[in-house]
Amino acid sequence: MEYFVQQSINAVSLGGIYALLALGLAVVFSIVALINFAHGELMTVAGYVIYFCLALAAPLAAAVVLGIGVAAIAALATERLAFRPMRKADVTGLLITSFAVSVILRVIFQNGISARPKPIAMPASIAGAFDLGPVHVGLIPLISIVTSAVVLFALTRFLKGTVLGTAMRAAAGWRRTSGTRSPTPRWAPPGRN
């Protein structure tokens, strides 16, 4: 029974990370009808920034915040440089653009940094574990579970309780409701107008 509980904790921890990655893809796809092949590479940008910040002895919290910030800037840059010029393109053109951005970023990482994975050295304060009865719970899986739950809850509240969240949900339903709207908006997501 302990083995089952232990593996369940591990599965929920890893599943939370996959859920957040999938949620990012789903939000982008539902709003702009684009499968962003570069989504993983943008997460890699955050990972490399965190890796290099920790290698330079930066505090973990600062490294994480900087990593997220740089990944957000990279996402905005790819939207501005690659996707915005393709706004009026058909879905095939957008998919090719997305795939090209993915390949370009991957080649930059492989040639500029390394083709081998780089492990992030975690501070000793969060690298430990504790025993909960017969079950061994690591702090990093526990942080992963809590962070995933908080982010999923916050995103749900954002989408349902804010004006911007409502606008995002409306943009996601653009295709379904486009026949019911009389005025044409000045801007619609690519492939939706």
PDB file of C-alpha atoms in Angstrom:
ATOM      1  CA  MET A   1       0.000   0.000   0.000  1.00  0.00           C
ATOM      2  CA  GLU A   2       2.889   2.350   0.781  1.00  0.00           C
ATOM      3  CA  TYR A   3       4.261   1.798  -2.714  1.00  0.00           C
ATOM      4  CA  PHE A   4       0.914   2.756  -4.265  1.00  0.00           C
ATOM      5  CA  VAL A   5       0.656   5.956  -2.167  1.00  0.00           C
ATOM      6  CA  GLN A   6       4.285   6.837  -2.952  1.00  0.00           C
ATOM      7  CA  GLN A   7       3.769   6.413  -6.689  1.00  0.00           C
ATOM      8  CA  SER A   8       0.480   8.342  -6.499  1.00  0.00           C
ATOM      9  CA  ILE A   9       2.299  11.315  -4.959  1.00  0.00           C
ATOM     10  CA  ASN A  10       4.939  11.113  -7.693  1.00  0.00           C
ATOM     11  CA  ALA A  11       2.235  10.868 -10.382  1.00  0.00           C
ATOM     12  CA  VAL A  12       0.287  13.869  -9.074  1.00  0.00           C
ATOM     13  CA  SER A  13       3.508  15.893  -8.882  1.00  0.00           C
ATOM     14  CA  LEU A  14       4.543  15.118 -12.453  1.00  0.00           C
ATOM     15  CA  GLY A  15       0.951  15.283 -13.684  1.00  0.00           C
ATOM     16  CA  GLY A  16       0.613  18.801 -12.303  1.00  0.00           C
ATOM     17  CA  ILE A  17       3.587  19.939 -14.365  1.00  0.00           C
ATOM     18  CA  TYR A  18       2.154  18.302 -17.493  1.00  0.00           C
ATOM     19  CA  ALA A  19      -1.240  19.867 -16.761  1.00  0.00           C
ATOM     20  CA  LEU A  20       0.283  23.343 -16.641  1.00  0.00           C
ATOM     21  CA  LEU A  21       2.152  22.791 -19.905  1.00  0.00           C
ATOM     22  CA  ALA A  22      -0.979  21.417 -21.573  1.00  0.00           C
ATOM     23  CA  LEU A  23      -3.048  24.280 -20.214  1.00  0.00           C
ATOM     24  CA  GLY A  24      -0.679  26.776 -21.821  1.00  0.00           C
ATOM     25  CA  LEU A  25      -1.060  25.019 -25.158  1.00  0.00           C
ATOM     26  CA  ALA A  26      -4.845  24.818 -24.761  1.00  0.00           C
ATOM     27  CA  VAL A  27      -5.246  28.502 -23.923  1.00  0.00           C
ATOM     28  CA  VAL A  28      -3.175  29.554 -26.932  1.00  0.00           C
ATOM     29  CA  PHE A  29      -4.979  27.126 -29.228  1.00  0.00           C
ATOM     30  CA  SER A  30      -8.453  28.112 -28.061  1.00  0.00           C
ATOM     31  CA  ILE A  31      -7.836  31.823 -28.579  1.00  0.00           C
ATOM     32  CA  VAL A  32      -5.740  31.985 -31.747  1.00  0.00           C
ATOM     33  CA  ALA A  33      -6.462  28.534 -33.245  1.00  0.00           C
ATOM     34  CA  LEU A  34      -2.736  27.824 -33.423  1.00  0.00           C
ATOM     35  CA  ILE A  35      -0.798  24.821 -32.204  1.00  0.00           C
ATOM     36  CA  ASN A  36       2.340  26.517 -30.936  1.00  0.00           C
ATOM     37  CA  PHE A  37       5.161  24.068 -31.566  1.00  0.00           C
ATOM     38  CA  ALA A  38       7.560  26.526 -29.897  1.00  0.00           C
ATOM     39  CA  HIS A  39       5.746  26.291 -26.539  1.00  0.00           C
ATOM     40  CA  GLY A  40       8.273  23.831 -25.121  1.00  0.00           C
ATOM     41  CA  GLU A  41      11.208  25.867 -26.363  1.00  0.00           C
ATOM     42  CA  LEU A  42       9.842  28.931 -24.569  1.00  0.00           C
ATOM     43  CA  MET A  43       9.731  26.862 -21.379  1.00  0.00           C
ATOM     44  CA  THR A  44      13.327  25.891 -22.110  1.00  0.00           C
ATOM     45  CA  VAL A  45      14.254  29.585 -22.196  1.00  0.00           C
ATOM     46  CA  ALA A  46      12.992  29.877 -18.614  1.00  0.00           C
ATOM     47  CA  GLY A  47      14.904  26.734 -17.624  1.00  0.00           C
ATOM     48  CA  TYR A  48      18.199  27.964 -19.051  1.00  0.00           C
ATOM     49  CA  VAL A  49      17.818  31.382 -17.424  1.00  0.00           C
ATOM     50  CA  ILE A  50      17.200  29.694 -14.064  1.00  0.00           C
ATOM     51  CA  TYR A  51      20.166  27.366 -14.661  1.00  0.00           C
ATOM     52  CA  PHE A  52      22.584  30.196 -15.439  1.00  0.00           C
ATOM     53  CA  CYS A  53      21.280  32.407 -12.598  1.00  0.00           C
ATOM     54  CA  LEU A  54      21.821  29.604 -10.083  1.00  0.00           C
ATOM     55  CA  ALA A  55      25.262  28.922 -11.573  1.00  0.00           C
ATOM     56  CA  LEU A  56      26.052  32.583 -10.823  1.00  0.00           C
ATOM     57  CA  ALA A  57      24.880  32.047  -7.206  1.00  0.00           C
ATOM     58  CA  ALA A  58      21.669  34.062  -7.551  1.00  0.00           C
ATOM     59  CA  PRO A  59      18.915  33.295  -5.033  1.00  0.00           C
ATOM     60  CA  LEU A  60      16.417  30.694  -6.242  1.00  0.00           C
ATOM     61  CA  ALA A  61      13.405  33.040  -6.009  1.00  0.00           C
ATOM     62  CA  ALA A  62      15.171  35.717  -8.076  1.00  0.00           C
ATOM     63  CA  ALA A  63      16.261  33.107 -10.626  1.00  0.00           C
ATOM     64  CA  VAL A  64      12.708  31.791 -11.012  1.00  0.00           C
ATOM     65  CA  VAL A  65      11.210  35.268 -11.377  1.00  0.00           C
ATOM     66  CA  LEU A  66      13.882  36.238 -13.904  1.00  0.00           C
ATOM     67  CA  GLY A  67      13.394  32.976 -15.800  1.00  0.00           C
ATOM     68  CA  ILE A  68       9.639  33.532 -16.081  1.00  0.00           C
ATOM     69  CA  GLY A  69      10.187  37.156 -17.095  1.00  0.00           C
ATOM     70  CA  VAL A  70      12.706  36.310 -19.807  1.00  0.00           C
ATOM     71  CA  ALA A  71      10.441  33.526 -21.128  1.00  0.00           C
ATOM     72  CA  ALA A  72       7.548  36.010 -21.282  1.00  0.00           C
ATOM     73  CA  ILE A  73       9.721  38.494 -23.174  1.00  0.00           C
ATOM     74  CA  ALA A  74      10.817  35.702 -25.546  1.00  0.00           C
ATOM     75  CA  ALA A  75       7.159  34.772 -26.117  1.00  0.00           C
ATOM     76  CA  LEU A  76       6.278  38.395 -26.869  1.00  0.00           C
ATOM     77  CA  ALA A  77       9.264  38.656 -29.211  1.00  0.00           C
ATOM     78  CA  THR A  78       8.241  35.538 -31.149  1.00  0.00           C
ATOM     79  CA  GLU A  79       4.702  36.882 -31.418  1.00  0.00           C
ATOM     80  CA  ARG A  80       5.961  40.241 -32.692  1.00  0.00           C
ATOM     81  CA  LEU A  81       8.624  38.912 -35.063  1.00  0.00           C
ATOM     82  CA  ALA A  82       7.123  35.651 -36.314  1.00  0.00           C
ATOM     83  CA  PHE A  83       3.379  35.445 -35.734  1.00  0.00           C
ATOM     84  CA  ARG A  84       2.175  39.029 -36.124  1.00  0.00           C
ATOM     85  CA  PRO A  85       3.368  39.316 -39.751  1.00  0.00           C
ATOM     86  CA  MET A  86       1.451  36.068 -40.419  1.00  0.00           C
ATOM     87  CA  ARG A  87      -1.884  37.241 -38.931  1.00  0.00           C
ATOM     88  CA  LYS A  88      -3.746  37.105 -42.216  1.00  0.00           C
ATOM     89  CA  ALA A  89      -2.187  33.780 -43.236  1.00  0.00           C
ATOM     90  CA  ASP A  90      -4.115  30.539 -43.341  1.00  0.00           C
ATOM     91  CA  VAL A  91      -3.709  27.828 -40.727  1.00  0.00           C
ATOM     92  CA  THR A  92      -1.029  26.022 -42.740  1.00  0.00           C
ATOM     93  CA  GLY A  93       1.146  29.132 -42.852  1.00  0.00           C
ATOM     94  CA  LEU A  94       0.754  29.624 -39.107  1.00  0.00           C
ATOM     95  CA  LEU A  95       1.686  25.997 -38.414  1.00  0.00           C
ATOM     96  CA  ILE A  96       4.795  26.265 -40.596  1.00  0.00           C
ATOM     97  CA  THR A  97       5.754  29.497 -38.833  1.00  0.00           C
ATOM     98  CA  SER A  98       5.251  27.873 -35.432  1.00  0.00           C
ATOM     99  CA  PHE A  99       7.333  24.875 -36.453  1.00  0.00           C
ATOM    100  CA  ALA A 100      10.075  27.159 -37.832  1.00  0.00           C
ATOM    101  CA  VAL A 101      10.233  29.143 -34.566  1.00  0.00           C
ATOM    102  CA  SER A 102      10.521  25.865 -32.674  1.00  0.00           C
ATOM    103  CA  VAL A 103      13.352  24.590 -34.869  1.00  0.00           C
ATOM    104  CA  ILE A 104      15.226  27.903 -34.769  1.00  0.00           C
ATOM    105  CA  LEU A 105      15.089  28.077 -30.973  1.00  0.00           C
ATOM    106  CA  ARG A 106      16.106  24.426 -30.657  1.00  0.00           C
ATOM    107  CA  VAL A 107      19.126  24.947 -32.942  1.00  0.00           C
ATOM    108  CA  ILE A 108      20.120  28.042 -30.964  1.00  0.00           C
ATOM    109  CA  PHE A 109      19.986  26.026 -27.731  1.00  0.00           C
ATOM    110  CA  GLN A 110      21.881  23.065 -29.180  1.00  0.00           C
ATOM    111  CA  ASN A 111      24.619  25.086 -30.863  1.00  0.00           C
ATOM    112  CA  GLY A 112      24.832  27.957 -28.399  1.00  0.00           C
ATOM    113  CA  ILE A 113      24.517  26.081 -25.104  1.00  0.00           C
ATOM    114  CA  SER A 114      24.519  22.299 -25.431  1.00  0.00           C
ATOM    115  CA  ALA A 115      22.572  19.427 -26.908  1.00  0.00           C
ATOM    116  CA  ARG A 116      22.758  17.651 -23.555  1.00  0.00           C
ATOM    117  CA  PRO A 117      20.294  18.343 -20.742  1.00  0.00           C
ATOM    118  CA  LYS A 118      21.562  20.587 -17.956  1.00  0.00           C
ATOM    119  CA  PRO A 119      20.404  19.674 -14.457  1.00  0.00           C
ATOM    120  CA  ILE A 120      19.482  22.562 -12.199  1.00  0.00           C
ATOM    121  CA  ALA A 121      21.235  22.336  -8.844  1.00  0.00           C
ATOM    122  CA  MET A 122      18.548  22.871  -6.230  1.00  0.00           C
ATOM    123  CA  PRO A 123      19.412  24.595  -2.965  1.00  0.00           C
ATOM    124  CA  ALA A 124      19.690  22.243  -0.017  1.00  0.00           C
ATOM    125  CA  SER A 125      16.737  23.976   1.659  1.00  0.00           C
ATOM    126  CA  ILE A 126      14.287  22.485  -0.868  1.00  0.00           C
ATOM    127  CA  ALA A 127      16.162  19.359  -1.883  1.00  0.00           C
ATOM    128  CA  GLY A 128      15.162  17.454   1.237  1.00  0.00           C
ATOM    129  CA  ALA A 129      12.313  15.131   2.020  1.00  0.00           C
ATOM    130  CA  PHE A 130      10.228  14.106   4.970  1.00  0.00           C
ATOM    131  CA  ASP A 131       8.385  10.980   6.014  1.00  0.00           C
ATOM    132  CA  LEU A 132       4.637  11.030   6.308  1.00  0.00           C
ATOM    133  CA  GLY A 133       4.083   7.727   8.014  1.00  0.00           C
ATOM    134  CA  PRO A 134       5.430   5.048   5.690  1.00  0.00           C
ATOM    135  CA  VAL A 135       5.466   7.422   2.706  1.00  0.00           C
ATOM    136  CA  HIS A 136       8.565   9.392   1.701  1.00  0.00           C
ATOM    137  CA  VAL A 137       7.578  12.861   0.361  1.00  0.00           C
ATOM    138  CA  GLY A 138      10.146  15.072  -1.339  1.00  0.00           C
ATOM    139  CA  LEU A 139       9.922  18.826  -0.943  1.00  0.00           C
ATOM    140  CA  ILE A 140      10.228  19.448  -4.685  1.00  0.00           C
ATOM    141  CA  PRO A 141       7.267  17.154  -5.555  1.00  0.00           C
ATOM    142  CA  LEU A 142       5.287  18.812  -2.757  1.00  0.00           C
ATOM    143  CA  ILE A 143       6.146  22.276  -4.130  1.00  0.00           C
ATOM    144  CA  SER A 144       5.151  21.045  -7.600  1.00  0.00           C
ATOM    145  CA  ILE A 145       1.754  19.813  -6.385  1.00  0.00           C
ATOM    146  CA  VAL A 146       0.992  22.987  -4.424  1.00  0.00           C
ATOM    147  CA  THR A 147       2.189  25.298  -7.211  1.00  0.00           C
ATOM    148  CA  SER A 148       0.147  23.442  -9.835  1.00  0.00           C
ATOM    149  CA  ALA A 149      -2.985  23.620  -7.696  1.00  0.00           C
ATOM    150  CA  VAL A 150      -2.512  27.328  -6.947  1.00  0.00           C
ATOM    151  CA  VAL A 151      -1.825  28.228 -10.579  1.00  0.00           C
ATOM    152  CA  LEU A 152      -4.810  26.231 -11.848  1.00  0.00           C
ATOM    153  CA  PHE A 153      -7.058  27.866  -9.246  1.00  0.00           C
ATOM    154  CA  ALA A 154      -5.693  31.353 -10.041  1.00  0.00           C
ATOM    155  CA  LEU A 155      -6.162  30.836 -13.788  1.00  0.00           C
ATOM    156  CA  THR A 156      -9.741  29.688 -13.251  1.00  0.00           C
ATOM    157  CA  ARG A 157     -10.460  32.767 -11.134  1.00  0.00           C
ATOM    158  CA  PHE A 158      -8.752  34.983 -13.722  1.00  0.00           C
ATOM    159  CA  LEU A 159     -10.717  33.561 -16.657  1.00  0.00           C
ATOM    160  CA  LYS A 160     -14.053  33.688 -14.848  1.00  0.00           C
ATOM    161  CA  GLY A 161     -13.682  36.786 -12.698  1.00  0.00           C
ATOM    162  CA  THR A 162     -11.851  39.451 -14.691  1.00  0.00           C
ATOM    163  CA  VAL A 163     -12.668  41.530 -17.749  1.00  0.00           C
ATOM    164  CA  LEU A 164      -9.535  40.322 -19.545  1.00  0.00           C
ATOM    165  CA  GLY A 165     -10.383  36.707 -18.717  1.00  0.00           C
ATOM    166  CA  THR A 166     -13.894  37.188 -20.066  1.00  0.00           C
ATOM    167  CA  ALA A 167     -12.426  38.733 -23.222  1.00  0.00           C
ATOM    168  CA  MET A 168     -10.105  35.749 -23.611  1.00  0.00           C
ATOM    169  CA  ARG A 169     -13.021  33.339 -23.261  1.00  0.00           C
ATOM    170  CA  ALA A 170     -14.989  35.399 -25.787  1.00  0.00           C
ATOM    171  CA  ALA A 171     -12.072  35.260 -28.219  1.00  0.00           C
ATOM    172  CA  ALA A 172     -11.925  31.497 -27.723  1.00  0.00           C
ATOM    173  CA  GLY A 173     -15.590  31.252 -28.686  1.00  0.00           C
ATOM    174  CA  TRP A 174     -15.210  33.585 -31.665  1.00  0.00           C
ATOM    175  CA  ARG A 175     -15.804  30.911 -34.280  1.00  0.00           C
ATOM    176  CA  ARG A 176     -18.884  29.528 -32.549  1.00  0.00           C
ATOM    177  CA  THR A 177     -20.529  32.917 -32.081  1.00  0.00           C
ATOM    178  CA  SER A 178     -19.245  34.856 -35.073  1.00  0.00           C
ATOM    179  CA  GLY A 179     -22.559  34.485 -36.896  1.00  0.00           C
ATOM    180  CA  THR A 180     -24.441  36.147 -34.048  1.00  0.00           C
ATOM    181  CA  ARG A 181     -22.419  39.351 -33.922  1.00  0.00           C
ATOM    182  CA  SER A 182     -23.367  42.175 -36.227  1.00  0.00           C
ATOM    183  CA  PRO A 183     -20.402  44.584 -36.012  1.00  0.00           C
ATOM    184  CA  THR A 184     -17.075  43.239 -37.213  1.00  0.00           C
ATOM    185  CA  PRO A 185     -14.266  43.925 -34.727  1.00  0.00           C
ATOM    186  CA  ARG A 186     -11.154  45.784 -35.849  1.00  0.00           C
ATOM    187  CA  TRP A 187      -9.013  42.823 -34.843  1.00  0.00           C
ATOM    188  CA  ALA A 188      -9.745  39.138 -34.573  1.00  0.00           C
ATOM    189  CA  PRO A 189      -7.360  36.293 -33.744  1.00  0.00           C
ATOM    190  CA  PRO A 190      -5.511  34.839 -36.755  1.00  0.00           C
ATOM    191  CA  GLY A 191      -7.550  32.367 -38.748  1.00  0.00           C
ATOM    192  CA  ARG A 192     -10.804  33.415 -37.058  1.00  0.00           C
ATOM    193  CA  ASN A 193     -11.927  36.307 -39.265  1.00  0.00           C
TER     194      ASN A 193
END
